[in-house]
Coordinates of C-alpha atoms in Angstrom, one line a residue:
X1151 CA 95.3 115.4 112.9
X1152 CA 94.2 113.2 115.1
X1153 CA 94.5 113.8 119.0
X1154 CA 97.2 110.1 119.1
X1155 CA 99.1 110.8 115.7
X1156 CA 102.8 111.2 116.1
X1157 CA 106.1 111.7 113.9
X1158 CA 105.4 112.0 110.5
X1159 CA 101.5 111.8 109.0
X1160 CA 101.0 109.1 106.4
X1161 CA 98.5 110.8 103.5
X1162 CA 95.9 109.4 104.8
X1163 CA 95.9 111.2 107.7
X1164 CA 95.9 114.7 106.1
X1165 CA 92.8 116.7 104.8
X1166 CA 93.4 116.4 101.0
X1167 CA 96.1 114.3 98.7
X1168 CA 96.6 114.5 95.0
X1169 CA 96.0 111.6 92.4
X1170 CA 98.2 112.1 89.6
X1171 CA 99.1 110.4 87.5
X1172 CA 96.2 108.3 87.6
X1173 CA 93.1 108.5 90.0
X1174 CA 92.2 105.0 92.4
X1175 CA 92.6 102.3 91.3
X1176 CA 94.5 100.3 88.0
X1177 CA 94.4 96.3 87.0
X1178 CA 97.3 94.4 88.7
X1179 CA 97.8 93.3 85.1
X1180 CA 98.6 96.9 83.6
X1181 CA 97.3 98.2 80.8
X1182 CA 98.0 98.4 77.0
X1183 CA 98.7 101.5 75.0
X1184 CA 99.9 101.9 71.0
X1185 CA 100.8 98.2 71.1
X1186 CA 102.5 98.3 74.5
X1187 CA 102.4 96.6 77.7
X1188 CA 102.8 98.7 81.0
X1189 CA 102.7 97.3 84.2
X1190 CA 102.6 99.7 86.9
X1191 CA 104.0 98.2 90.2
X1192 CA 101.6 98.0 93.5
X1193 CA 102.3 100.6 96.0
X1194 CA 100.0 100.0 98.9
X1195 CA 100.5 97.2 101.7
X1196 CA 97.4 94.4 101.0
X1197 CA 96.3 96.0 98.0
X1198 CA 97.0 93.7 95.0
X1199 CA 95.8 96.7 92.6
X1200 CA 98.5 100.0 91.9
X1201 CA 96.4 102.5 93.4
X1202 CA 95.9 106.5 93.7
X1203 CA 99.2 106.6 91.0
X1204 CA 102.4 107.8 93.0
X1205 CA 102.6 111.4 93.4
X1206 CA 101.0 110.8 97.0
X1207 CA 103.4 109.0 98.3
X1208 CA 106.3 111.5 96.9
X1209 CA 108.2 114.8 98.7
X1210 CA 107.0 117.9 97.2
X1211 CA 109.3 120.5 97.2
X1212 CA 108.2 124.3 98.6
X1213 CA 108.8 126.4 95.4
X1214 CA 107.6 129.5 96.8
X1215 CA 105.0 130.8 99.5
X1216 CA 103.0 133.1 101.0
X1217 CA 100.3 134.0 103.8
X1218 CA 98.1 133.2 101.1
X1219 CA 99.5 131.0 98.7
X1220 CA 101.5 127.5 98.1
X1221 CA 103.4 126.4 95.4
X1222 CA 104.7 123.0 95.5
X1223 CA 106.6 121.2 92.9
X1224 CA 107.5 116.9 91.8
X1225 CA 109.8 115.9 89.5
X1226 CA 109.2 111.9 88.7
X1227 CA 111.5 111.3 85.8
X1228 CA 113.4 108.0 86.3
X1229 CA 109.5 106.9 87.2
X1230 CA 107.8 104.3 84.6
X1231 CA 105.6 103.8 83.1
X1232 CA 104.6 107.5 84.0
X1233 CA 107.7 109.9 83.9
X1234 CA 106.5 113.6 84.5
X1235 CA 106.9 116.7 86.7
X1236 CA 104.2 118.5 88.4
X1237 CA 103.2 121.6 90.3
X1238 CA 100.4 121.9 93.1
X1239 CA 99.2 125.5 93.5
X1240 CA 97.2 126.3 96.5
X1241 CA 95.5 129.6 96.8
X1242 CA 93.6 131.2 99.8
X1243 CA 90.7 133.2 98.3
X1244 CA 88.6 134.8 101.1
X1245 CA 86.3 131.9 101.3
X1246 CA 87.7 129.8 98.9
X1247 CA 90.8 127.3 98.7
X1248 CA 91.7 127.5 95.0
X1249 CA 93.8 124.0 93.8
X1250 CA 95.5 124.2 90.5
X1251 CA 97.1 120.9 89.7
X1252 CA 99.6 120.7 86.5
X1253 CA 101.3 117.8 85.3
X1254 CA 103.8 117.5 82.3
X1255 CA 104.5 114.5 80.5
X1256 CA 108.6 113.9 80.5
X1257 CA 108.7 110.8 78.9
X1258 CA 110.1 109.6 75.7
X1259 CA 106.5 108.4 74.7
X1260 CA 103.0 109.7 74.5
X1261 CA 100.7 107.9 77.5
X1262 CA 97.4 108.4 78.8
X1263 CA 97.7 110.4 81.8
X1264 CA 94.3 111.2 84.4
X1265 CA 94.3 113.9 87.6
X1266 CA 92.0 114.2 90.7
X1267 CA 92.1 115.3 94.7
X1268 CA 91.1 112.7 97.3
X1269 CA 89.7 115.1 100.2
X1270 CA 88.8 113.4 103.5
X1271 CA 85.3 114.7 104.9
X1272 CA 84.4 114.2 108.7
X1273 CA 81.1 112.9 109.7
X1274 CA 79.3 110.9 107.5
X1275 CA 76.5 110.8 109.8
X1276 CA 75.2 114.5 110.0
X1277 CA 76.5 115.6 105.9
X1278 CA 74.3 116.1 103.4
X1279 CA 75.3 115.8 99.8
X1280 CA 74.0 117.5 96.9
X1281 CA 76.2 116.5 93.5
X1282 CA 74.0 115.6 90.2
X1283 CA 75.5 112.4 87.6
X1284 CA 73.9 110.7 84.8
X1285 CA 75.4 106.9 86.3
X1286 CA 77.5 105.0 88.5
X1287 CA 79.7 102.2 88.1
X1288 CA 79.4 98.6 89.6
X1289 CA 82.5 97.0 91.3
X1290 CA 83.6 93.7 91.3
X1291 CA 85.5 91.8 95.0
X1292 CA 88.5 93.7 93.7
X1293 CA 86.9 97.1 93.2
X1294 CA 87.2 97.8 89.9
X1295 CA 84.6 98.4 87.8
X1296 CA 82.2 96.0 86.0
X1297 CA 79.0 97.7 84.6
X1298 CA 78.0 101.4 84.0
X1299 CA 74.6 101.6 84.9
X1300 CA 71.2 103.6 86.8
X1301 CA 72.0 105.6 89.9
X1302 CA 70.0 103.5 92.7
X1303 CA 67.3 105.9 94.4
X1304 CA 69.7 106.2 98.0
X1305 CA 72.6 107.1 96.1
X1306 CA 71.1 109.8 94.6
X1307 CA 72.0 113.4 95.6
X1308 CA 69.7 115.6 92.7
X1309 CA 69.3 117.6 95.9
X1310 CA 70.4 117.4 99.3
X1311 CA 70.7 113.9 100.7
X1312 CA 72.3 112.3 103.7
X1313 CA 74.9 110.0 102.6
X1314 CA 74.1 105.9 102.8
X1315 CA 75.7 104.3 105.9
X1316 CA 76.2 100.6 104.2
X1317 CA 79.4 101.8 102.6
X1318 CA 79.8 103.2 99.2
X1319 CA 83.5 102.9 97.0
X1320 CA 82.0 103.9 93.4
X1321 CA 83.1 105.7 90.6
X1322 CA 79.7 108.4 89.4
X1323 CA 79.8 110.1 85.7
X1324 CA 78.0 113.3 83.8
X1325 CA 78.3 115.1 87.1
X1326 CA 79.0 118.6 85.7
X1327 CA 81.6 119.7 87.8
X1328 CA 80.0 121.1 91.1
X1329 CA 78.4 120.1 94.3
X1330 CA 77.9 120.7 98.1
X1331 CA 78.2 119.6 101.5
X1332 CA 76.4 120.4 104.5
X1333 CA 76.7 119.9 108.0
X1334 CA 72.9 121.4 109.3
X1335 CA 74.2 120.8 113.1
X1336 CA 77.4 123.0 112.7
X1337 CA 75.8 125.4 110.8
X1338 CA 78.6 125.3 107.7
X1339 CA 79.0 123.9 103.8
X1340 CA 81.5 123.2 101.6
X1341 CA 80.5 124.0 97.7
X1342 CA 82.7 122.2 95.6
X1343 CA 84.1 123.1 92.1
X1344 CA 86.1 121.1 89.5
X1345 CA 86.9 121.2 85.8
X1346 CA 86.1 117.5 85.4
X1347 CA 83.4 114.8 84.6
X1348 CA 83.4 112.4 87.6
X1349 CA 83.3 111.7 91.0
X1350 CA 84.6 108.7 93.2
X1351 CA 82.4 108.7 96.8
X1352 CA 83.9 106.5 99.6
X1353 CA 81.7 105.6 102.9
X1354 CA 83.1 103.1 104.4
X1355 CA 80.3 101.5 106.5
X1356 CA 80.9 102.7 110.5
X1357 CA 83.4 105.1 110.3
X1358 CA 83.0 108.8 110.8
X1359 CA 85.0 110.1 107.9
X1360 CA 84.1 110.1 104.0
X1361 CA 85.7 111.1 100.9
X1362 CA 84.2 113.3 98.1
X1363 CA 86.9 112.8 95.5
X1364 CA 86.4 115.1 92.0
X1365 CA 88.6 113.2 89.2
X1366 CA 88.8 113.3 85.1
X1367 CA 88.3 109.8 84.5
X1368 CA 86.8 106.9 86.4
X1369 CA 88.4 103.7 87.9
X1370 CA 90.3 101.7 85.9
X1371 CA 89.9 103.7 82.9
X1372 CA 93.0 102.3 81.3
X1373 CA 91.4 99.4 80.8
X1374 CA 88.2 100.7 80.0
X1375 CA 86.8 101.2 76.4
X1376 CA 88.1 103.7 74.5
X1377 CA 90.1 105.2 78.2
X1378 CA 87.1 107.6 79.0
X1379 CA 88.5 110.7 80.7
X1380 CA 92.1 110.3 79.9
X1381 CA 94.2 112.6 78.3
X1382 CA 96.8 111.1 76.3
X1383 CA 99.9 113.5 76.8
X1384 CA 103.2 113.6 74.2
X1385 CA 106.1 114.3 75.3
X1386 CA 106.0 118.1 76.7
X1387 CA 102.5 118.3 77.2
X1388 CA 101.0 119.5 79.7
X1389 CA 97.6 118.4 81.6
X1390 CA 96.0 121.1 84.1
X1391 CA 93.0 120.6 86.2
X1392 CA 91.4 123.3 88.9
X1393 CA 89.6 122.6 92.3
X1394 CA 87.7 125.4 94.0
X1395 CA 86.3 124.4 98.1
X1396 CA 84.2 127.6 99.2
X1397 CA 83.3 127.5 102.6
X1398 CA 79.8 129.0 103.5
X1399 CA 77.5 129.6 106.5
X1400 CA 74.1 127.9 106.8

C-alpha cells in the first residue's frame, strides 16, 4: 500500500483484482447477443466505456481460510445483463500463488461471459518482459480496438525485453499462456502461468507501476467478430480459469 493511503483501499491500490465477468473494456453502446440488446451501465468516474465488468468493485465474502489458502465467494444475481456467482481461490504453493477463478452463469439466459486478473507490477523502468504473441490490437481515442495486426519490433518480448516507456494500453493474442518478469537490480522474477490466449499490457508513460494482465478474450470482444475468447455460458454453467505467479531468484 502506499506509505499516504488511508481508510479503505480502492482496487486499484491493491496488488491484483479480478475481471469477471468481462475483462477491460466494452462499447458504451452494449452489445448484441441471439437477437438481443444489452447495455451494460458505466461503472467508472470519466470513463464513458463499462469497464473491468463488476466483480471488482463487489464485497467478497471469506468462505473459508487458512495459513495457506483463501476462498472467497460473490453472489451477483439481481445483476444484468450478467447475473452469476463466483468463487476466487487463492493458494500459497511454496513459491507459487495459485488463483483459480470460477464463475457460474445464474441467469435465465445463455450470455457470453470472459475472465482475467489485472495484477499491478512496480517499476517499469528496471523490468524485463519475456511473453511470446502472434499480434496486437490497435486502439482507437476511446481505447477499444480497431485493427489486429504485426507486433511492432519494441513491443516485442520473444525474449527478455525492457518494457517501452511511451505508454502501452493493448490487447496481444496467440500468447500461449506463460511468461516472465525480471527485475535484474533486485535480483528476483515473477513466471507467470495462465489457461488463456491473451494478454492486455498497460504502461502508462511516466509512472512507475505496470500491469501484466492474462485474460480469455481481448477488448471489446462482444463486439468483435464472431466474440473471440468468450465462452457463452447457459444457465448453470460454469466457466473456470487458473493463474499460477512463481516467484524465483536471479
Amino acid at each position: 500500500m502506499p506509505s499516504d493511503a488511508s481508510g479503505v483501499p480502492t482496487p486499484s491500490q491493491l496488488a491484483c483484482f479480478p475481471l469477471l465477468p468481462w475483462s477491460n473494456r466494452m462499447a458504451s453502446s452494449g452489445f448484441a447477443f441471439e437477437s438481443r440488446q444489452y447495455v451494460p451501465a458505466p461503472n467508472r468516474a470519466g470513463e464513458p466505456c463499462p469497464i473491468h465488468g463488476d466483480g471488482w468493485q463487489q464485497a467478497w465474502q471469506v468462505a473459508h481460510h487458512t495459513e495457506s489458502v483463501l476462498t472467497l465467494t460473490l453472489a451477483r444475481p439481481d445483476a444484468s445483463p450478467f447475473s452469476y456467482e463466483a468463487e476466487l481461490h487463492y493458494t500459497l504453493d511454496d513459491a507459487a500463488l495459485v488463483v483459480d477463478l470460477a464463475l457460474r452463469n445464474i441467469g435465465a439466459l445463455a450470455l457470453p461471459f470472459g475472465i482475467g486478473l489485472h495484477p499491478w507490477m512496480p517499476d517499469p523502468q528496471g523490468a524485463q518482459l519475456e511473453a511470446c504473441a502472434d499480434g496486437v490490437w490497435s486502439s482507437g481515442p476511446d481505447k477499444l480496438p480497431l485493427t489486429r495486426g504485426d507486433i511492432p519490433d519494441h513491443w516485442r518480448f520473444d525474449t527478455p525485453a525492457a518494457l517501452p516507456q511511451d505508454g502501452v494500453d493493448h490487447v496481444f493474442d496467440g500468447w500461449p499462456g506463460r511468461a516472465r518478469i525480471a527485475w535484474p537490480a533486485r535480483g528476483v522474477a515473477l513466471e507467470i502461468e495462465a489457461d488463456m490466449d491473451y494478454f492486455i499490457l498497460y504502461i502508462p508513460a511516466g509512472r512507475d507501476f505496470f500491469c501484466f494482465e492474462p485474460v480469455d478474450h481481448p477488448v471489446n470482444a462482444h463486439n468483435l467478430p464472431g466474440q473471440p475468447g468468450l465462452t457463452v455460458l447457459a444457465p448453470g454453467a460454469t466457466l473456470r480459469r487458473r493463474f499460477t505467479f512463481r516467484g524465483a531468484c536471479l
